[in-house]
PDB file of C-alpha atoms and ligand atoms in Angstrom:
ATOM      1  CA  MET A   1      84.898 -85.644   3.761  1.00  0.00           C
ATOM      2  CA  ASN A   2      84.608 -89.114   5.237  1.00  0.00           C
ATOM      3  CA  ASN A   3      81.785 -91.520   4.544  1.00  0.00           C
ATOM      4  CA  LYS A   4      80.197 -91.072   7.981  1.00  0.00           C
ATOM      5  CA  LEU A   5      79.850 -87.307   7.594  1.00  0.00           C
ATOM      6  CA  LEU A   6      78.538 -87.713   4.063  1.00  0.00           C
ATOM      7  CA  PHE A   7      75.893 -90.124   5.343  1.00  0.00           C
ATOM      8  CA  LEU A   8      74.835 -87.685   8.101  1.00  0.00           C
ATOM      9  CA  LEU A   9      74.502 -84.793   5.646  1.00  0.00           C
ATOM     10  CA  ALA A  10      72.448 -86.932   3.283  1.00  0.00           C
ATOM     11  CA  ALA A  11      70.188 -88.042   6.147  1.00  0.00           C
ATOM     12  CA  CYS A  12      69.602 -84.433   7.233  1.00  0.00           C
ATOM     13  CA  PHE A  13      68.748 -83.366   3.676  1.00  0.00           C
ATOM     14  CA  PHE A  14      66.369 -86.284   3.230  1.00  0.00           C
ATOM     15  CA  SER A  15      64.507 -85.695   6.526  1.00  0.00           C
ATOM     16  CA  ALA A  16      64.193 -81.935   5.845  1.00  0.00           C
ATOM     17  CA  THR A  17      62.746 -82.447   2.378  1.00  0.00           C
ATOM     18  CA  THR A  18      60.410 -85.141   3.741  1.00  0.00           C
ATOM     19  CA  ALA A  19      59.132 -82.746   6.473  1.00  0.00           C
ATOM     20  CA  VAL A  20      58.475 -80.010   3.887  1.00  0.00           C
ATOM     21  CA  ALA A  21      56.670 -82.474   1.666  1.00  0.00           C
ATOM     22  CA  GLN A  22      54.546 -83.715   4.578  1.00  0.00           C
ATOM     23  CA  GLU A  23      53.725 -80.140   5.612  1.00  0.00           C
ATOM     24  CA  LYS A  24      52.457 -79.410   2.119  1.00  0.00           C
ATOM     25  CA  GLU A  25      50.164 -82.424   2.322  1.00  0.00           C
ATOM     26  CA  ILE A  26      48.474 -81.354   5.602  1.00  0.00           C
ATOM     27  CA  ASP A  27      45.045 -79.871   5.064  1.00  0.00           C
ATOM     28  CA  PRO A  28      45.085 -76.385   6.700  1.00  0.00           C
ATOM     29  CA  LYS A  29      41.418 -76.837   7.646  1.00  0.00           C
ATOM     30  CA  LEU A  30      42.466 -79.450  10.189  1.00  0.00           C
ATOM     31  CA  THR A  31      43.705 -76.680  12.451  1.00  0.00           C
ATOM     32  CA  GLU A  32      40.874 -74.196  11.875  1.00  0.00           C
ATOM     33  CA  VAL A  33      38.372 -74.115  14.746  1.00  0.00           C
ATOM     34  CA  TYR A  34      34.829 -72.819  14.237  1.00  0.00           C
ATOM     35  CA  GLU A  35      33.060 -73.642  17.485  1.00  0.00           C
ATOM     36  CA  PRO A  36      32.184 -72.479  20.067  1.00  0.00           C
ATOM     37  CA  VAL A  37      31.592 -69.063  18.537  1.00  0.00           C
ATOM     38  CA  PRO A  38      32.588 -66.293  21.001  1.00  0.00           C
ATOM     39  CA  PRO A  39      29.564 -64.087  21.774  1.00  0.00           C
ATOM     40  CA  LYS A  40      29.444 -60.725  20.053  1.00  0.00           C
ATOM     41  CA  VAL A  41      29.720 -57.924  22.593  1.00  0.00           C
ATOM     42  CA  LYS A  42      29.373 -54.281  21.656  1.00  0.00           C
ATOM     43  CA  PRO A  43      32.020 -52.339  23.568  1.00  0.00           C
ATOM     44  CA  GLY A  44      31.186 -49.077  25.328  1.00  0.00           C
ATOM     45  CA  LYS A  45      32.458 -45.719  24.113  1.00  0.00           C
ATOM     46  CA  THR A  46      35.204 -45.829  26.674  1.00  0.00           C
ATOM     47  CA  ASN A  47      36.643 -48.634  28.762  1.00  0.00           C
ATOM     48  CA  SER A  48      34.503 -47.498  31.650  1.00  0.00           C
ATOM     49  CA  ASP A  49      31.167 -47.761  29.868  1.00  0.00           C
ATOM     50  CA  ALA A  50      29.406 -51.038  30.510  1.00  0.00           C
ATOM     51  CA  PRO A  51      29.414 -53.393  27.517  1.00  0.00           C
ATOM     52  CA  SER A  52      26.173 -54.969  26.303  1.00  0.00           C
ATOM     53  CA  ASP A  53      26.452 -58.172  28.333  1.00  0.00           C
ATOM     54  CA  ALA A  54      27.357 -56.598  31.693  1.00  0.00           C
ATOM     55  CA  ILE A  55      25.220 -56.850  34.813  1.00  0.00           C
ATOM     56  CA  ILE A  56      24.866 -53.288  36.110  1.00  0.00           C
ATOM     57  CA  LEU A  57      25.428 -53.344  39.860  1.00  0.00           C
ATOM     58  CA  PHE A  58      25.150 -49.589  40.359  1.00  0.00           C
ATOM     59  CA  ASP A  59      24.071 -47.063  37.738  1.00  0.00           C
ATOM     60  CA  GLY A  60      23.994 -44.011  39.991  1.00  0.00           C
ATOM     61  CA  LYS A  61      20.306 -44.230  40.814  1.00  0.00           C
ATOM     62  CA  ASN A  62      19.664 -46.822  43.517  1.00  0.00           C
ATOM     63  CA  LEU A  63      21.079 -49.719  45.534  1.00  0.00           C
ATOM     64  CA  ASP A  64      18.543 -52.297  44.336  1.00  0.00           C
ATOM     65  CA  GLU A  65      21.385 -54.762  43.622  1.00  0.00           C
ATOM     66  CA  TRP A  66      22.854 -54.383  47.143  1.00  0.00           C
ATOM     67  CA  GLN A  67      22.061 -55.311  50.714  1.00  0.00           C
ATOM     68  CA  SER A  68      23.442 -54.725  54.188  1.00  0.00           C
ATOM     69  CA  VAL A  69      26.042 -57.270  55.298  1.00  0.00           C
ATOM     70  CA  ASN A  70      25.082 -56.888  58.966  1.00  0.00           C
ATOM     71  CA  ASP A  71      21.483 -57.819  58.198  1.00  0.00           C
ATOM     72  CA  SER A  72      20.823 -59.352  54.775  1.00  0.00           C
ATOM     73  CA  THR A  73      17.096 -58.742  55.210  1.00  0.00           C
ATOM     74  CA  LYS A  74      17.781 -54.994  55.167  1.00  0.00           C
ATOM     75  CA  PRO A  75      18.613 -52.824  52.165  1.00  0.00           C
ATOM     76  CA  ALA A  76      22.035 -51.290  51.810  1.00  0.00           C
ATOM     77  CA  LEU A  77      22.025 -48.122  53.889  1.00  0.00           C
ATOM     78  CA  TRP A  78      24.768 -46.124  52.174  1.00  0.00           C
ATOM     79  CA  THR A  79      23.897 -42.733  50.647  1.00  0.00           C
ATOM     80  CA  VAL A  80      23.014 -42.399  46.960  1.00  0.00           C
ATOM     81  CA  LYS A  81      23.484 -38.871  45.684  1.00  0.00           C
ATOM     82  CA  LYS A  82      24.573 -37.219  42.432  1.00  0.00           C
ATOM     83  CA  GLY A  83      25.150 -40.535  40.661  1.00  0.00           C
ATOM     84  CA  ALA A  84      27.405 -41.968  43.356  1.00  0.00           C
ATOM     85  CA  VAL A  85      27.007 -44.112  46.446  1.00  0.00           C
ATOM     86  CA  THR A  86      28.887 -42.990  49.525  1.00  0.00           C
ATOM     87  CA  VAL A  87      29.819 -44.981  52.611  1.00  0.00           C
ATOM     88  CA  LYS A  88      27.510 -44.136  55.511  1.00  0.00           C
ATOM     89  CA  LYS A  89      29.777 -44.629  58.458  1.00  0.00           C
ATOM     90  CA  GLY A  90      28.614 -47.124  61.020  1.00  0.00           C
ATOM     91  CA  THR A  91      26.053 -48.855  58.777  1.00  0.00           C
ATOM     92  CA  GLY A  92      28.534 -51.581  57.933  1.00  0.00           C
ATOM     93  CA  ASN A  93      29.674 -53.178  54.713  1.00  0.00           C
ATOM     94  CA  ILE A  94      27.320 -53.652  51.783  1.00  0.00           C
ATOM     95  CA  GLN A  95      27.307 -56.539  49.336  1.00  0.00           C
ATOM     96  CA  THR A  96      25.590 -57.609  46.131  1.00  0.00           C
ATOM     97  CA  LYS A  97      22.420 -59.635  46.379  1.00  0.00           C
ATOM     98  CA  ARG A  98      23.728 -61.729  43.492  1.00  0.00           C
ATOM     99  CA  LYS A  99      26.490 -64.252  43.949  1.00  0.00           C
ATOM    100  CA  PHE A 100      29.350 -64.677  41.536  1.00  0.00           C
ATOM    101  CA  THR A 101      32.185 -67.084  40.833  1.00  0.00           C
ATOM    102  CA  ASP A 102      34.543 -65.900  38.079  1.00  0.00           C
ATOM    103  CA  TYR A 103      34.016 -62.427  36.700  1.00  0.00           C
ATOM    104  CA  GLN A 104      35.313 -59.175  35.224  1.00  0.00           C
ATOM    105  CA  LEU A 105      34.469 -56.183  37.407  1.00  0.00           C
ATOM    106  CA  HIS A 106      34.599 -52.440  36.757  1.00  0.00           C
ATOM    107  CA  ILE A 107      34.226 -50.114  39.717  1.00  0.00           C
ATOM    108  CA  GLU A 108      35.040 -46.419  40.186  1.00  0.00           C
ATOM    109  CA  TRP A 109      35.823 -44.802  43.503  1.00  0.00           C
ATOM    110  CA  LYS A 110      36.731 -41.424  44.933  1.00  0.00           C
ATOM    111  CA  ILE A 111      38.496 -40.350  48.086  1.00  0.00           C
ATOM    112  CA  PRO A 112      37.047 -37.047  49.389  1.00  0.00           C
ATOM    113  CA  ALA A 113      39.118 -34.016  48.408  1.00  0.00           C
ATOM    114  CA  ASP A 114      39.270 -32.918  52.049  1.00  0.00           C
ATOM    115  CA  ILE A 115      40.404 -36.288  53.393  1.00  0.00           C
ATOM    116  CA  THR A 116      42.336 -36.198  56.640  1.00  0.00           C
ATOM    117  CA  GLY A 117      44.228 -38.826  58.632  1.00  0.00           C
ATOM    118  CA  SER A 118      47.243 -40.891  57.715  1.00  0.00           C
ATOM    119  CA  GLY A 119      48.367 -44.436  57.046  1.00  0.00           C
ATOM    120  CA  GLN A 120      45.480 -46.874  56.982  1.00  0.00           C
ATOM    121  CA  ALA A 121      43.163 -44.225  58.459  1.00  0.00           C
ATOM    122  CA  ARG A 122      43.046 -42.101  55.308  1.00  0.00           C
ATOM    123  CA  GLY A 123      40.154 -42.973  53.054  1.00  0.00           C
ATOM    124  CA  ASN A 124      40.123 -46.670  53.830  1.00  0.00           C
ATOM    125  CA  SER A 125      37.564 -48.833  52.088  1.00  0.00           C
ATOM    126  CA  GLY A 126      37.969 -51.917  49.957  1.00  0.00           C
ATOM    127  CA  VAL A 127      36.504 -54.232  47.391  1.00  0.00           C
ATOM    128  CA  PHE A 128      36.029 -57.799  48.590  1.00  0.00           C
ATOM    129  CA  LEU A 129      36.158 -60.016  45.534  1.00  0.00           C
ATOM    130  CA  ALA A 130      34.131 -62.686  47.280  1.00  0.00           C
ATOM    131  CA  SER A 131      32.388 -62.159  50.588  1.00  0.00           C
ATOM    132  CA  THR A 132      32.984 -65.421  52.404  1.00  0.00           C
ATOM    133  CA  GLY A 133      31.226 -64.362  55.593  1.00  0.00           C
ATOM    134  CA  PRO A 134      30.106 -61.393  57.726  1.00  0.00           C
ATOM    135  CA  GLY A 135      32.160 -58.282  58.460  1.00  0.00           C
ATOM    136  CA  ASP A 136      35.424 -58.167  56.549  1.00  0.00           C
ATOM    137  CA  GLU A 137      35.557 -61.861  55.652  1.00  0.00           C
ATOM    138  CA  GLY A 138      36.659 -62.328  52.053  1.00  0.00           C
ATOM    139  CA  TYR A 139      39.442 -61.350  49.679  1.00  0.00           C
ATOM    140  CA  GLU A 140      40.106 -57.598  49.765  1.00  0.00           C
ATOM    141  CA  ILE A 141      41.758 -55.385  47.204  1.00  0.00           C
ATOM    142  CA  GLN A 142      42.495 -52.234  49.130  1.00  0.00           C
ATOM    143  CA  VAL A 143      40.954 -48.810  48.541  1.00  0.00           C
ATOM    144  CA  LEU A 144      42.897 -46.057  50.328  1.00  0.00           C
ATOM    145  CA  ASP A 145      44.374 -42.646  49.622  1.00  0.00           C
ATOM    146  CA  CYS A 146      48.021 -43.376  48.778  1.00  0.00           C
ATOM    147  CA  TYR A 147      48.659 -40.326  46.585  1.00  0.00           C
ATOM    148  CA  ASP A 148      50.890 -38.824  49.242  1.00  0.00           C
ATOM    149  CA  ASN A 149      50.391 -41.164  52.149  1.00  0.00           C
ATOM    150  CA  THR A 150      52.712 -43.835  53.441  1.00  0.00           C
ATOM    151  CA  THR A 151      51.608 -47.159  54.832  1.00  0.00           C
ATOM    152  CA  TYR A 152      52.752 -50.766  54.635  1.00  0.00           C
ATOM    153  CA  VAL A 153      52.987 -51.523  50.929  1.00  0.00           C
ATOM    154  CA  ASN A 154      51.021 -54.738  51.179  1.00  0.00           C
ATOM    155  CA  GLY A 155      48.207 -52.606  52.561  1.00  0.00           C
ATOM    156  CA  GLN A 156      48.381 -49.719  50.098  1.00  0.00           C
ATOM    157  CA  THR A 157      45.963 -49.054  47.279  1.00  0.00           C
ATOM    158  CA  GLY A 158      46.037 -51.860  44.720  1.00  0.00           C
ATOM    159  CA  SER A 159      47.374 -54.399  47.200  1.00  0.00           C
ATOM    160  CA  ILE A 160      45.683 -57.652  48.022  1.00  0.00           C
ATOM    161  CA  TYR A 161      45.451 -56.619  51.621  1.00  0.00           C
ATOM    162  CA  LYS A 162      48.281 -58.091  53.732  1.00  0.00           C
ATOM    163  CA  GLN A 163      49.169 -60.451  50.885  1.00  0.00           C
ATOM    164  CA  THR A 164      50.521 -58.922  47.695  1.00  0.00           C
ATOM    165  CA  ILE A 165      52.114 -55.541  47.002  1.00  0.00           C
ATOM    166  CA  PRO A 166      50.749 -53.770  43.888  1.00  0.00           C
ATOM    167  CA  LEU A 167      52.986 -53.502  40.820  1.00  0.00           C
ATOM    168  CA  ALA A 168      52.561 -49.719  40.809  1.00  0.00           C
ATOM    169  CA  ASN A 169      51.107 -46.842  42.789  1.00  0.00           C
ATOM    170  CA  VAL A 170      48.650 -45.324  40.356  1.00  0.00           C
ATOM    171  CA  CYS A 171      46.772 -43.177  42.846  1.00  0.00           C
ATOM    172  CA  LYS A 172      45.213 -39.944  41.704  1.00  0.00           C
ATOM    173  CA  LYS A 173      44.748 -36.994  44.021  1.00  0.00           C
ATOM    174  CA  PRO A 174      41.925 -37.145  46.553  1.00  0.00           C
ATOM    175  CA  GLY A 175      38.791 -35.732  44.965  1.00  0.00           C
ATOM    176  CA  GLU A 176      39.439 -37.384  41.579  1.00  0.00           C
ATOM    177  CA  TRP A 177      37.549 -40.445  40.373  1.00  0.00           C
ATOM    178  CA  GLN A 178      39.653 -43.573  39.998  1.00  0.00           C
ATOM    179  CA  SER A 179      38.889 -47.034  38.689  1.00  0.00           C
ATOM    180  CA  TYR A 180      39.582 -50.698  39.202  1.00  0.00           C
ATOM    181  CA  ASP A 181      39.176 -53.204  36.411  1.00  0.00           C
ATOM    182  CA  ILE A 182      39.471 -56.634  37.915  1.00  0.00           C
ATOM    183  CA  ILE A 183      39.513 -60.167  36.560  1.00  0.00           C
ATOM    184  CA  TRP A 184      38.703 -62.596  39.327  1.00  0.00           C
ATOM    185  CA  THR A 185      39.107 -66.352  39.192  1.00  0.00           C
ATOM    186  CA  ALA A 186      37.590 -67.818  42.320  1.00  0.00           C
ATOM    187  CA  PRO A 187      39.300 -70.614  44.235  1.00  0.00           C
ATOM    188  CA  ARG A 188      37.995 -74.142  43.802  1.00  0.00           C
ATOM    189  CA  PHE A 189      37.731 -76.632  46.633  1.00  0.00           C
ATOM    190  CA  ASN A 190      37.720 -80.387  46.995  1.00  0.00           C
ATOM    191  CA  ALA A 191      34.808 -82.097  48.728  1.00  0.00           C
ATOM    192  CA  ASP A 192      36.848 -82.374  51.941  1.00  0.00           C
ATOM    193  CA  GLY A 193      37.380 -78.590  52.013  1.00  0.00           C
ATOM    194  CA  THR A 194      40.987 -78.583  50.853  1.00  0.00           C
ATOM    195  CA  VAL A 195      41.991 -76.195  48.079  1.00  0.00           C
ATOM    196  CA  LYS A 196      41.839 -77.640  44.575  1.00  0.00           C
ATOM    197  CA  THR A 197      43.028 -74.430  42.899  1.00  0.00           C
ATOM    198  CA  PRO A 198      43.655 -71.093  44.671  1.00  0.00           C
ATOM    199  CA  GLY A 199      41.960 -67.865  43.620  1.00  0.00           C
ATOM    200  CA  HIS A 200      43.717 -65.545  41.151  1.00  0.00           C
ATOM    201  CA  ILE A 201      43.369 -61.844  40.454  1.00  0.00           C
ATOM    202  CA  THR A 202      44.445 -59.558  37.658  1.00  0.00           C
ATOM    203  CA  ALA A 203      43.702 -55.910  38.381  1.00  0.00           C
ATOM    204  CA  MET A 204      44.215 -52.536  36.773  1.00  0.00           C
ATOM    205  CA  GLN A 205      43.959 -49.273  38.658  1.00  0.00           C
ATOM    206  CA  ASN A 206      43.193 -46.357  36.360  1.00  0.00           C
ATOM    207  CA  GLY A 207      44.113 -48.592  33.422  1.00  0.00           C
ATOM    208  CA  VAL A 208      47.503 -49.627  34.785  1.00  0.00           C
ATOM    209  CA  LEU A 209      48.298 -53.185  35.826  1.00  0.00           C
ATOM    210  CA  VAL A 210      48.644 -53.513  39.599  1.00  0.00           C
ATOM    211  CA  GLN A 211      48.068 -57.256  40.049  1.00  0.00           C
ATOM    212  CA  ASN A 212      49.132 -59.711  37.355  1.00  0.00           C
ATOM    213  CA  ASN A 213      47.413 -63.071  37.767  1.00  0.00           C
ATOM    214  CA  THR A 214      48.288 -62.932  41.452  1.00  0.00           C
ATOM    215  CA  GLU A 215      47.669 -66.088  43.442  1.00  0.00           C
ATOM    216  CA  ILE A 216      45.453 -65.459  46.456  1.00  0.00           C
ATOM    217  CA  LYS A 217      46.819 -67.011  49.631  1.00  0.00           C
ATOM    218  CA  GLY A 218      43.489 -67.179  51.433  1.00  0.00           C
ATOM    219  CA  VAL A 219      40.947 -64.884  53.030  1.00  0.00           C
ATOM    220  CA  THR A 220      42.120 -61.460  54.126  1.00  0.00           C
ATOM    221  CA  VAL A 221      43.059 -61.327  57.779  1.00  0.00           C
ATOM    222  CA  TYR A 222      44.317 -58.374  59.798  1.00  0.00           C
ATOM    223  CA  ARG A 223      46.306 -60.521  62.209  1.00  0.00           C
ATOM    224  CA  GLY A 224      48.200 -63.623  61.299  1.00  0.00           C
ATOM    225  CA  LYS A 225      48.382 -65.454  58.016  1.00  0.00           C
ATOM    226  CA  PRO A 226      45.697 -65.883  55.380  1.00  0.00           C
ATOM    227  CA  TYR A 227      43.977 -69.239  55.126  1.00  0.00           C
ATOM    228  CA  TYR A 228      41.339 -70.803  52.952  1.00  0.00           C
ATOM    229  CA  LYS A 229      37.928 -72.026  53.938  1.00  0.00           C
ATOM    230  CA  LYS A 230      35.606 -73.697  51.480  1.00  0.00           C
ATOM    231  CA  HIS A 231      32.952 -71.600  49.781  1.00  0.00           C
ATOM    232  CA  GLY A 232      30.984 -71.427  46.577  1.00  0.00           C
ATOM    233  CA  ALA A 233      29.607 -68.499  44.589  1.00  0.00           C
ATOM    234  CA  ALA A 234      29.715 -65.365  46.763  1.00  0.00           C
ATOM    235  CA  PRO A 235      28.656 -61.703  46.760  1.00  0.00           C
ATOM    236  CA  ILE A 236      30.953 -58.785  45.937  1.00  0.00           C
ATOM    237  CA  LYS A 237      31.341 -56.630  49.041  1.00  0.00           C
ATOM    238  CA  LEU A 238      32.343 -52.996  49.712  1.00  0.00           C
ATOM    239  CA  GLN A 239      33.922 -51.943  52.982  1.00  0.00           C
ATOM    240  CA  ASP A 240      32.722 -49.485  55.606  1.00  0.00           C
ATOM    241  CA  HIS A 241      36.062 -49.286  57.408  1.00  0.00           C
ATOM    242  CA  GLY A 242      34.767 -46.999  60.160  1.00  0.00           C
ATOM    243  CA  ASP A 243      37.399 -44.260  60.176  1.00  0.00           C
ATOM    244  CA  PRO A 244      36.415 -40.710  61.162  1.00  0.00           C
ATOM    245  CA  SER A 245      37.211 -39.323  57.697  1.00  0.00           C
ATOM    246  CA  GLU A 246      36.037 -42.045  55.434  1.00  0.00           C
ATOM    247  CA  PRO A 247      33.166 -41.003  53.150  1.00  0.00           C
ATOM    248  CA  ILE A 248      34.505 -42.864  50.118  1.00  0.00           C
ATOM    249  CA  SER A 249      32.207 -42.811  47.109  1.00  0.00           C
ATOM    250  CA  TYR A 250      31.670 -45.413  44.390  1.00  0.00           C
ATOM    251  CA  ARG A 251      30.003 -45.224  40.989  1.00  0.00           C
ATOM    252  CA  ASN A 252      29.623 -47.024  37.660  1.00  0.00           C
ATOM    253  CA  ILE A 253      29.840 -50.582  38.972  1.00  0.00           C
ATOM    254  CA  TRP A 254      29.325 -53.402  36.515  1.00  0.00           C
ATOM    255  CA  VAL A 255      30.303 -57.021  36.226  1.00  0.00           C
ATOM    256  CA  ARG A 256      30.582 -59.634  33.478  1.00  0.00           C
ATOM    257  CA  GLU A 257      30.362 -63.229  34.583  1.00  0.00           C
ATOM    258  CA  LEU A 258      33.002 -65.456  33.020  1.00  0.00           C
TER     259      LEU A 258
HETATM  260 MG1  LIG B 301      40.258 -51.541  53.439  1.00  0.00          MG
END
């Protein structure tokens, strides 16, 4: 062994023993964090039950938390029956009276067992994560019957409509209740209206991941490319798509602001 190699080995040994010695001297408390204390939240019996800090948007009884999108002075006109709210065709979209920024949302939905039609005209509705304006303005995660129904994949259930294909098709048969659990991070804008950070969505359909921290490219548009326009806190909106066979029902809707 030559002198150079011997020196290198000695240097390595010395620095390793020094590092161990230094590690032993570090107070472990220096890396223990005690504040802020995360709030205690009692979970529900199942994932679908609202936890203690949720805002209940629909508990099966009334639409007090909702209003018509066509006329915000009017109540939501969809039909409440047997613990569910069903789209009343032609009355337009409904949206929450409250406005939200970042949130966790649980919502259950059902396509009628006797659904007819095909493609996009088969149980079409949708959850707009932020209503940025009238009609269908906003960011839509699609609701559609895709159990045995083919359509463009970036428009199927679980897609961010015309933007991002879902990671899986988790559709149950028409007539069965299904769920979305969504984590929404709203976009942020600079004072001049340009995007500071885009919106992001993580979503599970029936407990299975369909969108994994997906970057939102802008508001949902039917024709052309999505684009952003500046907005702040916004309502959550549900779609009356207007198809002949569309009486989609929703139930058990709750949200936790983040
Ligand atoms: Mg839709």
